[in-house]
Coordinates of C-alpha atoms and ligand atoms in Angstrom, one line a residue:
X1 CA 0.0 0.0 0.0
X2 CA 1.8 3.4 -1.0
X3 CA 0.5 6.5 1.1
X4 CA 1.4 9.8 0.3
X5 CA -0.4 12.8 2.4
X6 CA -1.2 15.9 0.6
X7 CA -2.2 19.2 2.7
X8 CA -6.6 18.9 1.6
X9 CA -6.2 23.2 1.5
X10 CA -3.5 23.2 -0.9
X11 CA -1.6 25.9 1.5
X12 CA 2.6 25.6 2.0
X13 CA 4.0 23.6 4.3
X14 CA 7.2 25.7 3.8
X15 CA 5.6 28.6 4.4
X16 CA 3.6 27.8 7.9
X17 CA 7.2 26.5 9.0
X18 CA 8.5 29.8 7.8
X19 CA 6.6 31.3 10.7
X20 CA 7.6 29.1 12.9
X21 CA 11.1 28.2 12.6
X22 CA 12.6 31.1 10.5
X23 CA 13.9 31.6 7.5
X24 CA 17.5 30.5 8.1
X25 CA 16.6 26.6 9.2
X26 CA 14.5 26.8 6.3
X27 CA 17.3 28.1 4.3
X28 CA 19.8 25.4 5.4
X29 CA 16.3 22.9 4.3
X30 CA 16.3 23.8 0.9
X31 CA 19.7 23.9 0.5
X32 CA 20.3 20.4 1.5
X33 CA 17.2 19.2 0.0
X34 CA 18.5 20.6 -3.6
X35 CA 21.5 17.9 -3.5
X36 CA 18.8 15.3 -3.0
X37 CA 17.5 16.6 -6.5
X38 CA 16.5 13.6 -8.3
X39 CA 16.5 10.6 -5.9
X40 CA 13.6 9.0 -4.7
X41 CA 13.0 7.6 -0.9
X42 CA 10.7 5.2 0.3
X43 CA 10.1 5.1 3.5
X44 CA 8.6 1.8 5.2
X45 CA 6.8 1.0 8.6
X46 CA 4.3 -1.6 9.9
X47 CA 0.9 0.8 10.2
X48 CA -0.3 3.9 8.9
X49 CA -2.3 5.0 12.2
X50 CA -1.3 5.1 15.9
X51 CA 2.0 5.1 17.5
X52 CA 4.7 8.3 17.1
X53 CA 5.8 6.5 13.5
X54 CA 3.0 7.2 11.9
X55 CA 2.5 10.2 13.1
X56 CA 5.7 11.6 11.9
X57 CA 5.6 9.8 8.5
X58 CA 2.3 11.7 7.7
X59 CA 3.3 15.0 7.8
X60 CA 7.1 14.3 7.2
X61 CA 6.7 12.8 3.8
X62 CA 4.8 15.5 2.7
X63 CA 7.6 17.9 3.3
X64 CA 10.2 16.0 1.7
X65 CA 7.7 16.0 -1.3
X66 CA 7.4 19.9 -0.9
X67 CA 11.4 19.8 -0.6
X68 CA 11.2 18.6 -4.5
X69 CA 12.8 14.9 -3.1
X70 CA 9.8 12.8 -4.2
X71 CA 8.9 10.6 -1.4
X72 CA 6.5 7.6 -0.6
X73 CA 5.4 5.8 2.4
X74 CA 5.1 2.0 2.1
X75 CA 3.1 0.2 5.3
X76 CA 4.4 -3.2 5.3
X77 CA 1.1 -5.9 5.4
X78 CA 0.5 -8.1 8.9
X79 CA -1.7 -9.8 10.4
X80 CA -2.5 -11.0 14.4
X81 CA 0.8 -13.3 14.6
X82 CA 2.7 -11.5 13.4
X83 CA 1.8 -8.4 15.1
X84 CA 2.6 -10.3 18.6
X85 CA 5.3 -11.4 17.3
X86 CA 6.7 -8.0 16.6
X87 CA 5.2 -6.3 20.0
X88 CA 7.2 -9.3 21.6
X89 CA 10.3 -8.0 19.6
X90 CA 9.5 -4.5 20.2
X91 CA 9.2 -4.4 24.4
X92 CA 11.9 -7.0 24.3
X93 CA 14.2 -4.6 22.7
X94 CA 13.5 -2.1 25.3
X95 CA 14.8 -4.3 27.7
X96 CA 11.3 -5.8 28.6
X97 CA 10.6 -9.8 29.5
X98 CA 9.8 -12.0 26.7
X99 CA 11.1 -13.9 23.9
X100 CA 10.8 -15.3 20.6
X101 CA 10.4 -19.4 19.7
X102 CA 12.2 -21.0 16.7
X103 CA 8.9 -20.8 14.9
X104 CA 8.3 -17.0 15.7
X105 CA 11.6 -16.3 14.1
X106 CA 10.3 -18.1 11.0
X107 CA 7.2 -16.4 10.8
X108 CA 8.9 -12.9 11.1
X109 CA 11.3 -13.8 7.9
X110 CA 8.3 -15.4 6.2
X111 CA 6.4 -12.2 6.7
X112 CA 9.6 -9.8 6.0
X113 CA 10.0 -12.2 2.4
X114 CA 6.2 -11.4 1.6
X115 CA 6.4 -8.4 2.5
X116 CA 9.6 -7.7 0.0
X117 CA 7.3 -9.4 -2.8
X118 CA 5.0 -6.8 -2.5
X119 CA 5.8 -3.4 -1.5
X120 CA 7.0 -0.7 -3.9
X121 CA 10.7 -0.4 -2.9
X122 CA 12.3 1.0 -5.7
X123 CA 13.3 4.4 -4.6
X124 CA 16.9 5.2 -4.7
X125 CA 17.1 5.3 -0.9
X126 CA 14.6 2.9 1.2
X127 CA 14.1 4.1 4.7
X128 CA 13.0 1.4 6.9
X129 CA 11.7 2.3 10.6
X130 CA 11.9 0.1 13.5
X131 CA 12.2 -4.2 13.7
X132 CA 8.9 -5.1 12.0
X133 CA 10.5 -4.7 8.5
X134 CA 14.0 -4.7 8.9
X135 CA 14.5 -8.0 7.3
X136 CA 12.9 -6.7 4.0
X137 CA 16.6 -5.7 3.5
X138 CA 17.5 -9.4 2.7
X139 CA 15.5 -9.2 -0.3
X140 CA 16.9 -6.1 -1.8
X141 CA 17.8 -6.8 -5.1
X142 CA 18.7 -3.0 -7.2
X143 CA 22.3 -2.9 -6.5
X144 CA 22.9 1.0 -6.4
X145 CA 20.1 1.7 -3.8
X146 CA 20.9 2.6 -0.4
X147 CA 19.4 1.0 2.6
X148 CA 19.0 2.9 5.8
X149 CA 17.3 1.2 9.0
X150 CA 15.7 3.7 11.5
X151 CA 15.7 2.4 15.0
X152 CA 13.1 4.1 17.1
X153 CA 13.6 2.0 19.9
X154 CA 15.9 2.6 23.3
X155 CA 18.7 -0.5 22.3
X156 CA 20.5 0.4 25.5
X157 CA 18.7 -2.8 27.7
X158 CA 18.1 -4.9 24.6
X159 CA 17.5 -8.2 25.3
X160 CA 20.9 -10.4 24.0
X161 CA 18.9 -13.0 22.7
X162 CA 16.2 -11.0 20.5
X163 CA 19.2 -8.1 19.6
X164 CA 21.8 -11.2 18.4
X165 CA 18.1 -12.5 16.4
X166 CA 17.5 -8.8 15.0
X167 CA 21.3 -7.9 14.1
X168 CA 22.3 -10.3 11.3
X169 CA 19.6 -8.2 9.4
X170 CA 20.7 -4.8 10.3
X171 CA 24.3 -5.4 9.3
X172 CA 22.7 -5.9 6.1
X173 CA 21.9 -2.1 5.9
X174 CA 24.5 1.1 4.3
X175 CA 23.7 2.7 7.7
X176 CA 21.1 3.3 10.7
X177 CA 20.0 5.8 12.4
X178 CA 18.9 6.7 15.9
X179 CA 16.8 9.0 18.3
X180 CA 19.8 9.1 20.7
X181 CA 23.9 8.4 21.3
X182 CA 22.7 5.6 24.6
X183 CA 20.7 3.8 22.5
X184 CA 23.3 2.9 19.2
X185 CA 24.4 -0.6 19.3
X186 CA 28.1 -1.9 18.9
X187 CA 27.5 -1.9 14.8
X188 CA 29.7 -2.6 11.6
X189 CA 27.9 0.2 10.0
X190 CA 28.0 4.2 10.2
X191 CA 25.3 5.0 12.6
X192 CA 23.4 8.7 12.9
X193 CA 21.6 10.3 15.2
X194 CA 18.4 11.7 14.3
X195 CA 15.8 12.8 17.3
X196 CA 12.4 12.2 15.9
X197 CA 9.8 15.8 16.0
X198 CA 6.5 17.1 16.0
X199 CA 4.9 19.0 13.5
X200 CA 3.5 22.4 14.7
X201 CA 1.2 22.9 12.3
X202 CA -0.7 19.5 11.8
X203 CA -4.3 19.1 13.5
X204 CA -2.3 17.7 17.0
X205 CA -0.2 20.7 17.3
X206 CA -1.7 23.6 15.9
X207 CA -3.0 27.0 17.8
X208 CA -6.6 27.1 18.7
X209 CA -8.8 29.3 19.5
X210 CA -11.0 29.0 23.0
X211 CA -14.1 28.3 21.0
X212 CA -12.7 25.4 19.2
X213 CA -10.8 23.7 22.6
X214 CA -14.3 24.2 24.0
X215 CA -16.4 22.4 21.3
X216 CA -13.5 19.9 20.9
X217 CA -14.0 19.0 24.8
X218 CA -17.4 19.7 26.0
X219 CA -18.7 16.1 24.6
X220 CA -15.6 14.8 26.7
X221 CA -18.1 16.1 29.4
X222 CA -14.5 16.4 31.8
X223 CA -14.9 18.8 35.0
X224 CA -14.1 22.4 33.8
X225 CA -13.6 23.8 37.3
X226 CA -10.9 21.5 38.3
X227 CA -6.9 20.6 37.1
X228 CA -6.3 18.6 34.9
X229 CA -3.7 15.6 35.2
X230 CA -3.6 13.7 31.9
X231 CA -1.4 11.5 30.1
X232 CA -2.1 11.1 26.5
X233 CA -0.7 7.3 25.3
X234 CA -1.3 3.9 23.4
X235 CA -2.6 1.3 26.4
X236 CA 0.3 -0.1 26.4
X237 CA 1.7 -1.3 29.6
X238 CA 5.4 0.3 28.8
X239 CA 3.6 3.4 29.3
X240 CA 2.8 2.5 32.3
X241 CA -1.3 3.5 32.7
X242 CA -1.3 2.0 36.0
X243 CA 1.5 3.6 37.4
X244 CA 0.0 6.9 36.8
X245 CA -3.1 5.9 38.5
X246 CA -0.9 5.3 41.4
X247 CA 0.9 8.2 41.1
X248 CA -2.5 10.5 40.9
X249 CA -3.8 9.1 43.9
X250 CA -0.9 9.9 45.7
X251 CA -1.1 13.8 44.9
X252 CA -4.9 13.8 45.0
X253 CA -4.0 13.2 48.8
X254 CA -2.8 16.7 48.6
X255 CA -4.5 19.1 46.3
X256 CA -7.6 18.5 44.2
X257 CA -6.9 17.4 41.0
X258 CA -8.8 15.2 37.9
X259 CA -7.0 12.4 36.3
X260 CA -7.4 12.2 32.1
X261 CA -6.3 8.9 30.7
X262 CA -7.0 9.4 27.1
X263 CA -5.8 7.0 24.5
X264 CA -6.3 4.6 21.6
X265 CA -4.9 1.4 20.3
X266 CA -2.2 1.1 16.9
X267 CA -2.6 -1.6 14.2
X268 CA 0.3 -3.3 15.3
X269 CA 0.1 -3.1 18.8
X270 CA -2.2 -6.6 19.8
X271 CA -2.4 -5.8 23.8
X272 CA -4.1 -2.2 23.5
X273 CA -7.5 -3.3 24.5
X274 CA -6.6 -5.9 27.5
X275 CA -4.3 -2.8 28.9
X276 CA -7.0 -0.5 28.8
X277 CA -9.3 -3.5 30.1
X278 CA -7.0 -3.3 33.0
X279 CA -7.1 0.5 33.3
X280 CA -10.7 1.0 33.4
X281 CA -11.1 -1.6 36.1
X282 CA -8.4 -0.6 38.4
X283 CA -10.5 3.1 38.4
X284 CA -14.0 1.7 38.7
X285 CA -16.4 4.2 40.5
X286 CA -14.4 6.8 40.8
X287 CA -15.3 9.9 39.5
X288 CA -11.8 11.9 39.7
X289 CA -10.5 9.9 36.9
X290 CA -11.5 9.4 33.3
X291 CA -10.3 7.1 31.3
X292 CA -11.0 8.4 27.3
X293 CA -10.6 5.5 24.6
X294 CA -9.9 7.5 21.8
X295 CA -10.2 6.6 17.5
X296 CA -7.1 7.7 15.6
X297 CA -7.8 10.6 14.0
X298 CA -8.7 12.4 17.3
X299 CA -5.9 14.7 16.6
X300 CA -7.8 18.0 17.4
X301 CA -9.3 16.7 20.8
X302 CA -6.1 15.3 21.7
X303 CA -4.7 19.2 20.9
X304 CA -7.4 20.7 23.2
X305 CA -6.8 18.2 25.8
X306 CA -3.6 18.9 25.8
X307 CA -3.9 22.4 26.0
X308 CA -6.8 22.4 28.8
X309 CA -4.2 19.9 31.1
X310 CA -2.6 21.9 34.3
X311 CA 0.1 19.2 34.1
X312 CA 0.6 17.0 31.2
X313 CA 2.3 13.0 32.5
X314 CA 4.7 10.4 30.2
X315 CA 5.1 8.3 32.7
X316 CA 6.7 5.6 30.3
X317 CA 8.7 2.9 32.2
X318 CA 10.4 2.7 28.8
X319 CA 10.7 5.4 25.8
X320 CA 11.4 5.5 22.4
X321 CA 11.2 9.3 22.7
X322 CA 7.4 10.1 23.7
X323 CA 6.3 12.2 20.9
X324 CA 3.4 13.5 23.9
X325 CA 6.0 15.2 25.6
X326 CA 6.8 17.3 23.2
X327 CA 3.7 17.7 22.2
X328 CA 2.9 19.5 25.4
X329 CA 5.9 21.2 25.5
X330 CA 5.0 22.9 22.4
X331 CA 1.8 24.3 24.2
X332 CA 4.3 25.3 27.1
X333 CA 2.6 23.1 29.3
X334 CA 4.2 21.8 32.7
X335 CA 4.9 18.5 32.4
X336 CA 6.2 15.8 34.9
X337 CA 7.8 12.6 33.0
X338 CA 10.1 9.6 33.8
X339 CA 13.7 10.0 32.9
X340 CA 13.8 7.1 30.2
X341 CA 14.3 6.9 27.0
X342 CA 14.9 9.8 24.8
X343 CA 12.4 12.0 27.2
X344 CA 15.6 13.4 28.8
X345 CA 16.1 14.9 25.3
X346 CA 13.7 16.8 25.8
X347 CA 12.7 17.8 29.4
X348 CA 15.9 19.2 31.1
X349 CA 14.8 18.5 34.7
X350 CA 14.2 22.1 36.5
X351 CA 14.3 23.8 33.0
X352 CA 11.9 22.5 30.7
X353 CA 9.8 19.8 33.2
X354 CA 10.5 17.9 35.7
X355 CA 12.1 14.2 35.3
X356 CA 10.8 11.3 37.8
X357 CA 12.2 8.1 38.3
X358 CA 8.9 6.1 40.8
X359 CA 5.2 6.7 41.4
X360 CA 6.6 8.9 44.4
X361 CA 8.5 11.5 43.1
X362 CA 5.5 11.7 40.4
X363 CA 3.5 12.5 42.5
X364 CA 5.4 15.2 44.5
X365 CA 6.1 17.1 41.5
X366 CA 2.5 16.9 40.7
X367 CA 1.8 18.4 43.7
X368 CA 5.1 20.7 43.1
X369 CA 3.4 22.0 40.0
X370 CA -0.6 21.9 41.4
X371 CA 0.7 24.3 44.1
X372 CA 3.1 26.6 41.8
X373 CA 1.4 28.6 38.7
X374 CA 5.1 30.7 38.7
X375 CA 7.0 27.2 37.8
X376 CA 4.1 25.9 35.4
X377 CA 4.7 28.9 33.9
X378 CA 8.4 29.1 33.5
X379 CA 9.3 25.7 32.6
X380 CA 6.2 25.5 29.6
X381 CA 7.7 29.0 28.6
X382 CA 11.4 27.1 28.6
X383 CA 10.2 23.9 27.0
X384 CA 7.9 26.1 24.0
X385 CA 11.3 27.4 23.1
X386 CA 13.5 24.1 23.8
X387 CA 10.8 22.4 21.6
X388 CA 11.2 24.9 18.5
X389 CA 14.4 24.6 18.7
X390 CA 15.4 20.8 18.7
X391 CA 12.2 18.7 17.6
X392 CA 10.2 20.2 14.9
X393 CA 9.8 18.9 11.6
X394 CA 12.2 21.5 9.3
X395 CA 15.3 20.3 11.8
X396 CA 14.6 16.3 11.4
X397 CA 13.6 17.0 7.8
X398 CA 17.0 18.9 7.6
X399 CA 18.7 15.9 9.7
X400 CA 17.7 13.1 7.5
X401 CA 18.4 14.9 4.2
X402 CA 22.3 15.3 5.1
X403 CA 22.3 11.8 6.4
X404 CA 20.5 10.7 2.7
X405 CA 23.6 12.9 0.8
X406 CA 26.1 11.8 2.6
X407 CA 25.5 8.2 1.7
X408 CA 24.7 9.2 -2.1
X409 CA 27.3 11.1 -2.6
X410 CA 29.6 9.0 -1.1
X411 CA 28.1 5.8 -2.9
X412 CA 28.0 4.3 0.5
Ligands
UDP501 N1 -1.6 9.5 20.0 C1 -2.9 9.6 19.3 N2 -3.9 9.0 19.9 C2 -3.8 8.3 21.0 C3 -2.6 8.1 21.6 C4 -1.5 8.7 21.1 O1 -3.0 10.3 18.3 O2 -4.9 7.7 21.4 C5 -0.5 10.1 19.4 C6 0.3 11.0 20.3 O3 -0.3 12.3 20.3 C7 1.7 11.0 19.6 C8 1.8 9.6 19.1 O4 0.4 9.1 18.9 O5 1.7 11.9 18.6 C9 2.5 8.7 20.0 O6 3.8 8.8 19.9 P1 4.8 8.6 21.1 O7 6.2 8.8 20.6 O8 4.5 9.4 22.3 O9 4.6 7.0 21.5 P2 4.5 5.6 20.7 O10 3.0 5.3 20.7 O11 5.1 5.8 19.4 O12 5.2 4.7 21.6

């Protein structure tokens, strides 16, 4: 299935990041975009909606298309199997319990083979993000394309046995990239570090206007008068729902406060709907918490929500990077999230938000921020600006570009 998202209103991409960014990034954007001239990419991941992938790969590949380096999105096809299979590789990765059966590892390359069968992959430079496809690369068969894996995941607690499974195939590739230096692998190939972004001008991020955050929430039917705590997030038990329950409770001790819980479920993520099972029982009949199952283009409520929150959570117990975060950021909201993953990218504890390491320190700096509209203030000012400077779309645009030149022009 090739995807390519057009803007429906016609109107710049270029120029909305013009506002946003400047005209010098977007300067150093064209310029490195112009010695793509020519080449195609393909980019390649397991689902076109839910999960930080997709988001990015909707908006991103669009730019590059506005850039002038035609670009197309391939989702690789899957079904229940092979989806646990992959979720199984995925958590394991990050370090979580698990692991994979001879026959698993079989269907995986069975599904990777099919998978090379069908998909479009004849760009000059094939892009593909995270484990589910990265054994596509076996099959590649035009020998002057260049074959780049993107690793979203945190590597740095892989599991030996499912990394020493996954690295035969990576080798394979001219060069990976990553969201951050702790998480790159000992690896015979050039790796690069690209920190993935958010795009300040799609339906998620955008400014809105009172009325529109107001008819966006008022079917939520959430309590206007009080704070809102709220972590937006797959139910996914690395994201830890239930330890922000926990957490909640804890600082609801102190100061009045309501709990959101909003989220939805990805295509390739099998456990979404036992997690948030889980969720909604462990909060039964109480009415300081909601817990909001969401559908997958609620892009513009999840923008109000985010907006409305007092204190925005990512309590992840392990992180890719957590897109959410800065995603509130960007709305220079205070937010309170655990020091995992690439998070510490992007909230410099005391400067930008406030980093946690157990349910207990969440909830003090809940409480912290509850009690302090002076440091909500300052570190969603500092983190607006942190944001625009190191994770919007023009500067990972920009980052892959250079990465893309590099290996053409060096015939790497
Ligand atoms: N998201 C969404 N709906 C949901 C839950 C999450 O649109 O119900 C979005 C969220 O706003 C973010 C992305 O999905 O843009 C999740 O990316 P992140 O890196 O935070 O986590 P991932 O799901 O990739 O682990």
């Amino acid at each position: 299935m090739t995807l390519v998202t057009i803007r429906s209103d016609g109107s710049s991409l270029l120029e909305g990041y013009r506002r946003t960014v400047g005209q010098r990034t977007l300067t150093v954007l064209e310029r490195v975009a112009r010695r793509l001239k020519g080449h195609r990419i393909v980019m390649v991941n397991s689902t076109s909606t839910g999960g930080g992938v997709a988001e990015i790969l909707h908006r991103l590949v669009a730019l590059l298309n506005e850039l002038g380096v035609p670009t197309t999105w391939e989702v690789m096809p899957g079904d229940a199997r092979f989806y646990g299979i992959t979720k199984t590789i995925h958590n394991t990765l990050h370090g979580w319990p698990g692991s994979l059966s001879p026959e698993d590892r079989d269907y995986f390359h069975e599904m990777n083979r099919r998978a090379a069968e069908r998909l479009a992959l004849d760009g000059d430079l094939v892009l593909i993000h995270d484990p589910q496809p990265a054994a596509i690369v076996a099959h590649r068969r035009r020998p002057h394309q260049h074959w780049v894996w993107r690793c979203h995941i945190d590597l740095s607690r892989a599991n030996p046995e499912v990394w020493d499974f996954l690295a035969p195939e990576v080798t394979r590739y001219d060069a990976a990239v990553f969201s951050h230096v702790a998480f790159v692998p000992p690896l015979p190939i050039p790796a690069y570090l690209v920190p993935p972004s958010i795009d300040p001008l799609s339906d998620k991020n955008r400014e809105l206007s009172e009325e529109e955050e107001d008819a966006l929430l008022d079917p939520l039917d959430l309590p206007s008068r009080k704070p809102w705590i709220t972590q937006v997030s797959r139910f996914d038990r690395i994201k830890d729902p239930s330890g922000v329950v926990d957490a909640f409770l804890l600082a609801r001790k102190r100061e009045d406060a309501h709990l959101v819980l909003a989220g939805g479920t990805a295509d390739d993520d099998p456990e979404g709907a036992e997690v948030l099972n889980e969720v909604q029982t462990k909060v039964a009949g109480r009415s300081d918490v909601s817990v909001l199952s969401l559908p997958p283009d609620a892009h513009l409520t999840i923008n109000a929500m985010q907006r409305r929150s007092t204190v925005v959570l990512q309590k992840s117990l392990r992180e890719g990077f957590a897109l959410t975060v800065s995603e509130a950021l960007w709305k220079r909201r205070a937010v309170v999230a655990s020091a995992v993953g690439g998070i510490p990218l992007q909230v410099l504890h005391e400067r930008t938000g406030l980093l946690v390491r157990s349910i207990e320190g969440c909830a003090f700096q809940i409480t912290r921020l509850l009690r302090s509209g002076e440091l909500r203030r300052r570190l969603g000012q500092a983190g607006r600006e942190h944001v625009r400077e190191h994770f919007l779309h023009p500067r990972e645009a920009c980052d892959y570009l250079a990465v893309f030149a590099r290996l053409i022009e060096r015939g790497i």
